[in-house]
Short mmCIF file of C-alpha atoms and ligand atoms in Angstrom, two decimals:
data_model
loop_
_atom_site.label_atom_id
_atom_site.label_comp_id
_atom_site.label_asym_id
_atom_site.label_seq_id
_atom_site.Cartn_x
_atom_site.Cartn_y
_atom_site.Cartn_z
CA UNK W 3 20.88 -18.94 -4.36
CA UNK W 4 23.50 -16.47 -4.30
CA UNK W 5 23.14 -13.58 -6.84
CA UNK W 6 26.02 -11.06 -7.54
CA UNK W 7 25.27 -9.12 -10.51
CA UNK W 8 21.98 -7.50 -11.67
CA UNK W 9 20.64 -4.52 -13.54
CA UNK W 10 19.02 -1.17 -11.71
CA UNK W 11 17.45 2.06 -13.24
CA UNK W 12 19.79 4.55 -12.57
CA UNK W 13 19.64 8.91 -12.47
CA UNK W 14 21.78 10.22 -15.34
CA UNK W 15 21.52 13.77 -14.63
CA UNK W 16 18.71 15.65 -12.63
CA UNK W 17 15.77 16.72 -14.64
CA UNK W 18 15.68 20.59 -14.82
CA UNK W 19 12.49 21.38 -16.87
CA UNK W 20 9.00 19.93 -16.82
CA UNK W 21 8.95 19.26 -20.69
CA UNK W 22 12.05 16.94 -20.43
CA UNK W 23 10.97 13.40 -20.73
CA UNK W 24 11.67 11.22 -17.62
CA UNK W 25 13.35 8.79 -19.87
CA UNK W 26 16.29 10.97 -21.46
CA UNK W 27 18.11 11.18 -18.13
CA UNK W 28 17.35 7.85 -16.95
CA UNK W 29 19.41 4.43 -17.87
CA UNK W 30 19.48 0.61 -16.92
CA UNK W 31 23.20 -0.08 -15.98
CA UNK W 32 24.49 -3.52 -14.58
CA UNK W 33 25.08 -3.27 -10.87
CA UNK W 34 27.12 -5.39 -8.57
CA UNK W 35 25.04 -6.61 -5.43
CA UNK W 36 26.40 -6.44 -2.55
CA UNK W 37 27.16 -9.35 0.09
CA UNK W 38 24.27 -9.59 2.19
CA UNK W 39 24.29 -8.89 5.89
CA UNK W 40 22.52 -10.05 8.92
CA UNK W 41 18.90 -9.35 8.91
CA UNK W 42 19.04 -8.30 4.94
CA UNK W 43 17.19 -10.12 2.35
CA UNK W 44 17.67 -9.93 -1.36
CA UNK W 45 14.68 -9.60 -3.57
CA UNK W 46 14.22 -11.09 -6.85
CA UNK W 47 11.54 -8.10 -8.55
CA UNK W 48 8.84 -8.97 -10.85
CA UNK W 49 6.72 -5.88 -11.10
CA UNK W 50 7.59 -2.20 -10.39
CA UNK W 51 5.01 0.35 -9.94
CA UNK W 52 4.84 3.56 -11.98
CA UNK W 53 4.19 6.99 -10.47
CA UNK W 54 3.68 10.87 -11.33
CA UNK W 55 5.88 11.47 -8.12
CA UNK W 56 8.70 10.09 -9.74
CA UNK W 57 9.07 12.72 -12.61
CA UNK W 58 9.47 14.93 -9.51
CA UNK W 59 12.02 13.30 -7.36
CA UNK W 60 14.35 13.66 -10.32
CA UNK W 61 14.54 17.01 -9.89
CA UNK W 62 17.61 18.38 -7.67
CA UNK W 63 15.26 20.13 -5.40
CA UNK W 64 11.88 18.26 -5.07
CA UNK W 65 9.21 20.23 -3.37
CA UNK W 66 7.73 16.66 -2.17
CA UNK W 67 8.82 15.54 1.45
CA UNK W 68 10.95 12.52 0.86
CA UNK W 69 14.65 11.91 -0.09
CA UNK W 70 15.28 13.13 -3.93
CA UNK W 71 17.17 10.75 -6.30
CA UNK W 72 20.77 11.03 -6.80
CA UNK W 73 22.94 11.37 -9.80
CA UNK W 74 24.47 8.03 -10.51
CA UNK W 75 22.42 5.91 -8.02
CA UNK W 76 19.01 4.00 -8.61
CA UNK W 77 16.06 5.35 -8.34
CA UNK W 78 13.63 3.56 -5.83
CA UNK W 79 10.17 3.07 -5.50
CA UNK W 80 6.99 0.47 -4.62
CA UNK W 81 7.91 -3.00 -6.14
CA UNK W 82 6.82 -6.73 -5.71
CA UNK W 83 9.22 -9.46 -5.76
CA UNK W 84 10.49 -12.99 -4.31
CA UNK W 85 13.08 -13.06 -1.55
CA UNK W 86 16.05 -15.21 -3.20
CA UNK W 87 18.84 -14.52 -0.71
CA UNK W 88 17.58 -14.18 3.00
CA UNK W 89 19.08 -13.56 6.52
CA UNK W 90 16.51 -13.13 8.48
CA UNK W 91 14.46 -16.11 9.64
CA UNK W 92 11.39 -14.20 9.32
CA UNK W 93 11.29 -13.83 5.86
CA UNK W 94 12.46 -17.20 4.24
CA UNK W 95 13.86 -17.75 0.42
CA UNK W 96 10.57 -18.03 -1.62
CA UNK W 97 8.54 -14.80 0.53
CA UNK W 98 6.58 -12.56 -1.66
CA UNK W 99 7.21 -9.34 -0.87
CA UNK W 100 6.30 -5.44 -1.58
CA UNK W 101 9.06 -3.04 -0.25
CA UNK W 102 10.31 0.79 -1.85
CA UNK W 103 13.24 -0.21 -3.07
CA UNK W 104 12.48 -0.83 -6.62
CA UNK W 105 13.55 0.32 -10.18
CA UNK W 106 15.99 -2.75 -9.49
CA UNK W 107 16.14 -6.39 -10.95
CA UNK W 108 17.12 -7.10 -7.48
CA UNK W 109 17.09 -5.48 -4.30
CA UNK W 110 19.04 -6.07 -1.19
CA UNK W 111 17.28 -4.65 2.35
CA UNK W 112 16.41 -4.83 5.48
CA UNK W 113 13.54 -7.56 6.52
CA UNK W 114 11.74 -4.83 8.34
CA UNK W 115 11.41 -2.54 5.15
CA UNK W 116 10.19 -5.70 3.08
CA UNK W 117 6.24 -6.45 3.96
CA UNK W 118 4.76 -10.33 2.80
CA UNK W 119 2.32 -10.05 0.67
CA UNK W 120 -1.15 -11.95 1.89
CA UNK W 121 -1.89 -15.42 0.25
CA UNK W 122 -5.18 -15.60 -1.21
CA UNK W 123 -6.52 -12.09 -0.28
CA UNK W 124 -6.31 -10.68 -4.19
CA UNK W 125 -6.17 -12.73 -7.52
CA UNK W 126 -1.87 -11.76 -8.12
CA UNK W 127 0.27 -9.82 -6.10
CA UNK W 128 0.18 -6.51 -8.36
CA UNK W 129 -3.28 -5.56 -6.47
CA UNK W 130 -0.97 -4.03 -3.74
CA UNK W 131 0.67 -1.87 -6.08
CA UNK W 132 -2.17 1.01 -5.56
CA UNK W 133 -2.12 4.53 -4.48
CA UNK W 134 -5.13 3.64 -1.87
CA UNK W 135 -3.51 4.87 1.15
CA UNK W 136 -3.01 8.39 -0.11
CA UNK W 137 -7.05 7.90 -1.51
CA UNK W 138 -8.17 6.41 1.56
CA UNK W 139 -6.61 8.34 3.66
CA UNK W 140 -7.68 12.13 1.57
CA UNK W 141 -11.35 10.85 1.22
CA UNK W 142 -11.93 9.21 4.96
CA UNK W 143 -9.93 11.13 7.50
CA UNK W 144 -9.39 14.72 5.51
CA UNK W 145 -12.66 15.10 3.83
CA UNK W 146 -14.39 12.77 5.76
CA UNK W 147 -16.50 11.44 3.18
CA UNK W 148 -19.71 9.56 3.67
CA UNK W 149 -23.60 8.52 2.82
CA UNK W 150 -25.32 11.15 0.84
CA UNK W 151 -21.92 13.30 0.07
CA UNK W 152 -22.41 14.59 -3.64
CA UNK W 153 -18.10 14.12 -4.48
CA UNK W 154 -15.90 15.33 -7.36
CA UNK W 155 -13.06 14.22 -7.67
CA UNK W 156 -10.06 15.71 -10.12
CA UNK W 157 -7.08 13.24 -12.16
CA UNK W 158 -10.15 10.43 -11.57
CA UNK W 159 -8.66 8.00 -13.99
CA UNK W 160 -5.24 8.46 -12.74
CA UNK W 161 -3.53 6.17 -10.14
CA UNK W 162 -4.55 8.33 -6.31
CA UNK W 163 -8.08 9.52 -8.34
CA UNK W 164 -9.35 6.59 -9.72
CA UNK W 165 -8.94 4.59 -5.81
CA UNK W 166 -10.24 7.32 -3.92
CA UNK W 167 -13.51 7.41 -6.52
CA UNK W 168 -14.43 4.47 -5.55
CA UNK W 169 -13.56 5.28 -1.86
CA UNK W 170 -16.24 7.70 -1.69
CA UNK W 171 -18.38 5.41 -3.66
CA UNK W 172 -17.67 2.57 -1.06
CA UNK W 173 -18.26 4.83 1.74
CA UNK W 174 -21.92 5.00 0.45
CA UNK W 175 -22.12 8.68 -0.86
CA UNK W 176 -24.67 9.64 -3.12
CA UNK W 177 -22.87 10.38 -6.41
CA UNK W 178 -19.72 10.57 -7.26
CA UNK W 179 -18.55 12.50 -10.41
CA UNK W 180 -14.85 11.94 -11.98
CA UNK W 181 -12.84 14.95 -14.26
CA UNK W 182 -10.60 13.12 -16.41
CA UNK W 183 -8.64 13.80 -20.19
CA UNK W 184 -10.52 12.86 -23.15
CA UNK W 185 -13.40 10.64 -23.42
CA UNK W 186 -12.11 7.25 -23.38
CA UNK W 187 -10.81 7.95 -19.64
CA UNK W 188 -14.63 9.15 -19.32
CA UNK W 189 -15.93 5.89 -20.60
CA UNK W 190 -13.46 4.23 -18.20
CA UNK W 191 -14.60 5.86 -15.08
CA UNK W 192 -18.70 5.37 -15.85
CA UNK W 193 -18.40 2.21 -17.08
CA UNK W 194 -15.02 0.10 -15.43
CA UNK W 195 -15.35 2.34 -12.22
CA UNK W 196 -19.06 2.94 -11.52
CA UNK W 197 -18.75 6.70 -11.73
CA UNK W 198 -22.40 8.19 -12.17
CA UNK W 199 -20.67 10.59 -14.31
CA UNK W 200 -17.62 12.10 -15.89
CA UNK W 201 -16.79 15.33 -17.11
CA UNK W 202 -13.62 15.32 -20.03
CA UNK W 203 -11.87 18.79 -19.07
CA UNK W 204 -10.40 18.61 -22.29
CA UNK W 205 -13.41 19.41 -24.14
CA UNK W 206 -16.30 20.01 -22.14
CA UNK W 207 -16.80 23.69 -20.21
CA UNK W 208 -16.70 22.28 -16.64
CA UNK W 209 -18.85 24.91 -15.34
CA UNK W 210 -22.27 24.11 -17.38
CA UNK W 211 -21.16 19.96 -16.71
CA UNK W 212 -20.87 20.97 -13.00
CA UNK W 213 -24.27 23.05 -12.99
CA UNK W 214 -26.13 20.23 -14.79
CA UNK W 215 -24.34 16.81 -12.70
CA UNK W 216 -24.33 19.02 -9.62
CA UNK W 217 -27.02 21.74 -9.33
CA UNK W 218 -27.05 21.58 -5.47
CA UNK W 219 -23.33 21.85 -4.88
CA UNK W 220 -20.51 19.50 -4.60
CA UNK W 221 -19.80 18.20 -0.57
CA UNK W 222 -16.64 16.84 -1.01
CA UNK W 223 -13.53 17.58 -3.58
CA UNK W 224 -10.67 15.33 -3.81
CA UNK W 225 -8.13 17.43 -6.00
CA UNK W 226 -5.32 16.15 -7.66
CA UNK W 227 -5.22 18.85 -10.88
CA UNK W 228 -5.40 21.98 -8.91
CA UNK W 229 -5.34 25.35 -11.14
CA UNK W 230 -8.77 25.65 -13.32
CA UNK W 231 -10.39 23.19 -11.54
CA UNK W 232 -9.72 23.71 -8.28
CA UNK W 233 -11.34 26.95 -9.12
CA UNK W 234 -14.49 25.67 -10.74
CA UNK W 235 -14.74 22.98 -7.70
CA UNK W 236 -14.89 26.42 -5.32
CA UNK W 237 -18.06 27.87 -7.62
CA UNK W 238 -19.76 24.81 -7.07
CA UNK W 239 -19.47 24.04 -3.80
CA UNK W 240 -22.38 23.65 -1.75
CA UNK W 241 -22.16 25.15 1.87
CA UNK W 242 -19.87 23.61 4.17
CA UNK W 243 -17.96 21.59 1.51
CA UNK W 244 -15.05 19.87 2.19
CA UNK W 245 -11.93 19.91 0.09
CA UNK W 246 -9.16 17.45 -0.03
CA UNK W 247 -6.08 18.62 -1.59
CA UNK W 248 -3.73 15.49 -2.36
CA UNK W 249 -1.79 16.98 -5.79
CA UNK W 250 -1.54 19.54 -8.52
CA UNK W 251 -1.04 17.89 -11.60
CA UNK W 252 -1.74 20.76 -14.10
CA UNK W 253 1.56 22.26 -12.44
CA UNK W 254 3.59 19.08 -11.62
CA UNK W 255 2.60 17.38 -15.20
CA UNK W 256 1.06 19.90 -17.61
CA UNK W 257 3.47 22.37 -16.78
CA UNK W 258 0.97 25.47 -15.87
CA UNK W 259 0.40 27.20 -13.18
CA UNK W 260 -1.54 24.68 -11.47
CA UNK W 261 -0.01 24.87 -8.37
CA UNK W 262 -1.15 28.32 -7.80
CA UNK W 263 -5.51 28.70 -8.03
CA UNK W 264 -7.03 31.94 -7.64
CA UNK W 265 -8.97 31.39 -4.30
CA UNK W 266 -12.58 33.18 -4.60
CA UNK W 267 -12.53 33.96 -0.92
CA UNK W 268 -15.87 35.52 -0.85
CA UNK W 269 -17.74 32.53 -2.33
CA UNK W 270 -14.97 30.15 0.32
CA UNK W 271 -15.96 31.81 3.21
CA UNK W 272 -19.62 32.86 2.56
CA UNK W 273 -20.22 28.58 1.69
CA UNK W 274 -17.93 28.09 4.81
CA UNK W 275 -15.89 26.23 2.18
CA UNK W 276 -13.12 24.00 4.09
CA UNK W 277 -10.40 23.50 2.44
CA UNK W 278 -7.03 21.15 3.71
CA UNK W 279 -4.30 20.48 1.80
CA UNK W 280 -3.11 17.19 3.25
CA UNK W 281 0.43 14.84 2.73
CA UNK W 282 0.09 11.04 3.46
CA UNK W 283 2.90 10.24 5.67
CA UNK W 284 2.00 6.34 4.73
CA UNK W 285 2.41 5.57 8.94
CA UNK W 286 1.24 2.00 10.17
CA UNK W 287 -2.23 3.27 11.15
CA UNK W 288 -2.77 4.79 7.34
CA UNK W 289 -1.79 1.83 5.72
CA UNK W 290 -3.48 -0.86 8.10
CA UNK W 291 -6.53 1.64 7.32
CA UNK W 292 -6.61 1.00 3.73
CA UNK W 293 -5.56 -2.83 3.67
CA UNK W 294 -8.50 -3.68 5.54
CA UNK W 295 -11.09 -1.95 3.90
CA UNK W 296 -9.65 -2.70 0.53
CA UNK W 297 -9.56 -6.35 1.32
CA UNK W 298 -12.90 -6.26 2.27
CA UNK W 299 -14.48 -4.04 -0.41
CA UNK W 300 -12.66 -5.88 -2.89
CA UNK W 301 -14.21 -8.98 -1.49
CA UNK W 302 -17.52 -7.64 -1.48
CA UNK W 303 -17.24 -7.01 -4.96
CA UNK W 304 -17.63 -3.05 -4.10
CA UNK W 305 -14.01 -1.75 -5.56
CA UNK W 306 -11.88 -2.68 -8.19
CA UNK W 307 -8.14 -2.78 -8.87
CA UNK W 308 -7.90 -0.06 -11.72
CA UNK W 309 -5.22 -0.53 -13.39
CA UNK W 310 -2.63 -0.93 -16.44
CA UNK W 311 -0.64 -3.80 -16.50
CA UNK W 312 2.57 -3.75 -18.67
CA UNK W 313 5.54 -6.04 -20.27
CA UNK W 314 9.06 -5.02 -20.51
CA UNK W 315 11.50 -4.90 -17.74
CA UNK W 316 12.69 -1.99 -16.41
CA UNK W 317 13.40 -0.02 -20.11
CA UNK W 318 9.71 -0.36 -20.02
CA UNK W 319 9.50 0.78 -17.10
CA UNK W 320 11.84 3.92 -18.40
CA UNK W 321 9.11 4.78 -21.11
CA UNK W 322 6.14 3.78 -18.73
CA UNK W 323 7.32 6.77 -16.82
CA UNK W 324 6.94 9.19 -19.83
CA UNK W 325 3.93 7.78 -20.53
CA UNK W 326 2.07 8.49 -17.11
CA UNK W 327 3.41 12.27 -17.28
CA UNK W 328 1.85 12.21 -21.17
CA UNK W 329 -1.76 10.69 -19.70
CA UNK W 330 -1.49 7.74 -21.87
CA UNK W 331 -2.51 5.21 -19.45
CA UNK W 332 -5.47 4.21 -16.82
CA UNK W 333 -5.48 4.02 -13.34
CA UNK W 334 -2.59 2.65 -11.32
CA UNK W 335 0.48 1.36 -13.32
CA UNK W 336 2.15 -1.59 -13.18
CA UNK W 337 5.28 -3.16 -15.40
CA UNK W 338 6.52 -6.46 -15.12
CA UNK W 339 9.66 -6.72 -14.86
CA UNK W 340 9.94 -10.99 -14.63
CA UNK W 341 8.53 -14.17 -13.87
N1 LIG O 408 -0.80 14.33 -0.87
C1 LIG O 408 -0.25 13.14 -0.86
O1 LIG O 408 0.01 12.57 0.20
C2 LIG O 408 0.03 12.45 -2.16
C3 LIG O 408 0.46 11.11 -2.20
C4 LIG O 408 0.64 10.51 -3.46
C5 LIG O 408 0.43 11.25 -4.63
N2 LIG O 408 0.06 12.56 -4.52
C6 LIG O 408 -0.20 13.38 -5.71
O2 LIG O 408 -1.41 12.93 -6.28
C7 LIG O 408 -1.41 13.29 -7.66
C8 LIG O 408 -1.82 12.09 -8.49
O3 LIG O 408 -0.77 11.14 -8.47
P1 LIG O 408 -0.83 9.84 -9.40
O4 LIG O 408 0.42 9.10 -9.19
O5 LIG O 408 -2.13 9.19 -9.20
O6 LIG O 408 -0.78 10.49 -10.83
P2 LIG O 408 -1.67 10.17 -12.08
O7 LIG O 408 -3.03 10.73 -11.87
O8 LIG O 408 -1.57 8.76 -12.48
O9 LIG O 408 -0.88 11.16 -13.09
C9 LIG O 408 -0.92 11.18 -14.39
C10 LIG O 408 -2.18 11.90 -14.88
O10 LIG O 408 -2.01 13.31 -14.81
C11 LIG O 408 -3.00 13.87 -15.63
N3 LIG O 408 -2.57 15.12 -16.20
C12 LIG O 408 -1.52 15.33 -16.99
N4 LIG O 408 -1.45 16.64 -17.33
C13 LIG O 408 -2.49 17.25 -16.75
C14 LIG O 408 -2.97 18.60 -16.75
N5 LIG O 408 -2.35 19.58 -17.37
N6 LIG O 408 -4.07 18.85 -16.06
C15 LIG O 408 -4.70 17.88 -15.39
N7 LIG O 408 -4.29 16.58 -15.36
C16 LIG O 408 -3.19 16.30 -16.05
C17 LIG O 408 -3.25 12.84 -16.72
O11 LIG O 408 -4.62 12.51 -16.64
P3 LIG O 408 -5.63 13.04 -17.73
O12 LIG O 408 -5.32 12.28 -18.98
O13 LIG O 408 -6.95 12.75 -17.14
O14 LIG O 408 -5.33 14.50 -17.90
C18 LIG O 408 -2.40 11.65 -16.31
O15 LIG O 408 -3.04 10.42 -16.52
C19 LIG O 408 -0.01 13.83 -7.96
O16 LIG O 408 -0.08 15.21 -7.89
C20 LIG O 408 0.82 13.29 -6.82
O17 LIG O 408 1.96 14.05 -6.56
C21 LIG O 408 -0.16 13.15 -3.33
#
């Protein structure tokens, strides 16, 4: 099947405050595909995956390390779809696959940047769209969690925090407690996730919940909030704690100064506190990492896909973006976009 025209989600102008909404600079356009060359395959999408990262690519000068979005030209991102158009014999007409060049009804790339997706290995194809490697990768090789580890982990119900919760519970440590907004994202991570406990930093003092749900000390913190409670994680550390440091949503999202903590040095260094900031590179080795034990846990009935799961094409997918920034949804997001 030969497709020339489609639709993409394209950059209107770049965003140049934190309190504009993703979605008033953003448009779905009709788009021209272009012939496809040797080794290229064109991908039919059906579900696009919604990130935090996004809202900051869309500035001109992103601090985060990969290419920012241009005016006029689509954004991109992780998306499953069907290869409709393919030449490259290794990836037939009728491949499932997940690739980064999303925020497009179609997209037309190179066979090496498209990956199959397994057969039988997850109950539908948007189970790959998950922020595990970034988890897996913070909670295993940074903070080297493990058996007996008393964990915290910041943004819990979000898309990175609510996979590398159940990392650390995986990994066998001994309890695992989630800081999420409001208290049906708390339900959500006791009762969906497994947490032992959560603590809603909205309207609960997170010293006295950390004092009472952690009276020995936390081992490991896996931040993505930074500011207030990256500072609270640091007076209840136990010695030789281990922090993580994947993202600082109270500065990237809520707009505050989250990016910048006041370090209590004297409590850091007298607890021997460690504390690396880390930035997944997604390499081979990091993602083979996290598709095998993810296979496997989720086989053994030991992690779950958490996630929200909406209709609407890419204008959805527009709004969906909003709505992550805003907190209004669970876990990793997904929009379909067809089929
Ligand atoms: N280091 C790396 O390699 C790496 C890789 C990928 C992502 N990241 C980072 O990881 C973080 C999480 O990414 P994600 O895609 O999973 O995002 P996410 O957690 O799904 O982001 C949205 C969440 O942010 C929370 N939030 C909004 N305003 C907040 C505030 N003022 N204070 C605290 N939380 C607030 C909301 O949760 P509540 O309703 O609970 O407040 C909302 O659900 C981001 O900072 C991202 O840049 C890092």
């Amino acid at each position: 099947m030969t497709v020339q025209e489609s639709s993409a989600v394209v950059l209107r102008a770049h965003r140049t405050d934190l309190a504009q909404r993703p979605s008033s600079l953003l448009e779905v356009v009709p788009v021209e595909l272009p012939p496809l060359r040797e080794g290229q395959v064109r991908v039919e999408n059906s579900l696009q995956q919604i990130i935090a990262a996004t809202g900051d690519l869309m500035f001109a000068h992103p601090q985060l390390p990969v290419p920012p979005f241009r005016i006029g030209e689509s954004l991109y991102g992780p998306a499953i779809g069907r290869v409709v158009e393919s030449r490259d014999a290794a990836l037939p007409v009728g491949t499932a696959v997940l690739h980064m060049s999303g925020w497009r009804g179609h997209s037309t790339l190179g066979a090496a940047a498209a990956f199959p997706v397994p057969d039988g290995v997850f109950p539908g194809p948007e189970y790959l769209l998950n922020q595990g490697v970034t988890a897996y990768y913070g909670m295993v090789d940074v903070a080297g969690v493990g058996e007996g580890d008393v964990v915290l982990v910041s943004g819990a119900a979000g898309g990175v925090g609510s996979m590398a919760a159940q990392v650390a519970r995986a990994r066998g440590a001994a309890r695992v407690i989630g800081i999420a907004g409001g208290p049906d994202k708390c339900r959500f991570l006791v009762e969906e996730l497994g947490l032992d406990a959560a603590i809603d930093y909205k309207s609960e003092d997170l010293d006295d919940r950390l004092a009472e749900l952690a009276p020995e000390g936390i081992t490991v913190f896996f931040d993505t909030v930074g500011g207030t409670q990256f500072e609270a994680a640091i007076r209840h550390a136990a010695s030789g704690a281990r922090f993580a440091l994947c993202g600082v949503l109270a500065g990237q999202v809520g707009g505050g100064d989250g990016g910048f903590p006041r370090l209590d040095i004297m409590t850091a260094l007298i607890n021997e506190i460690q504390i690396r900031p880390f930035s997944t590179r997604q390499t081979l080795d990091q993602i083979q990492a996290w598709n095998t034990h993810y296979a496997q846990w989720y086989a053994e009935g030991r992690i779950t896909f958490a996630r929200t799961l909406l209709d609407g094409g890419l204008e959805r997918a527009i709004n969906a973006q909003d709505e992550v920034l805003a907190g209004l949804h669970r876990g990793n997001v997904v929009v379909r976009l067809a089929g």
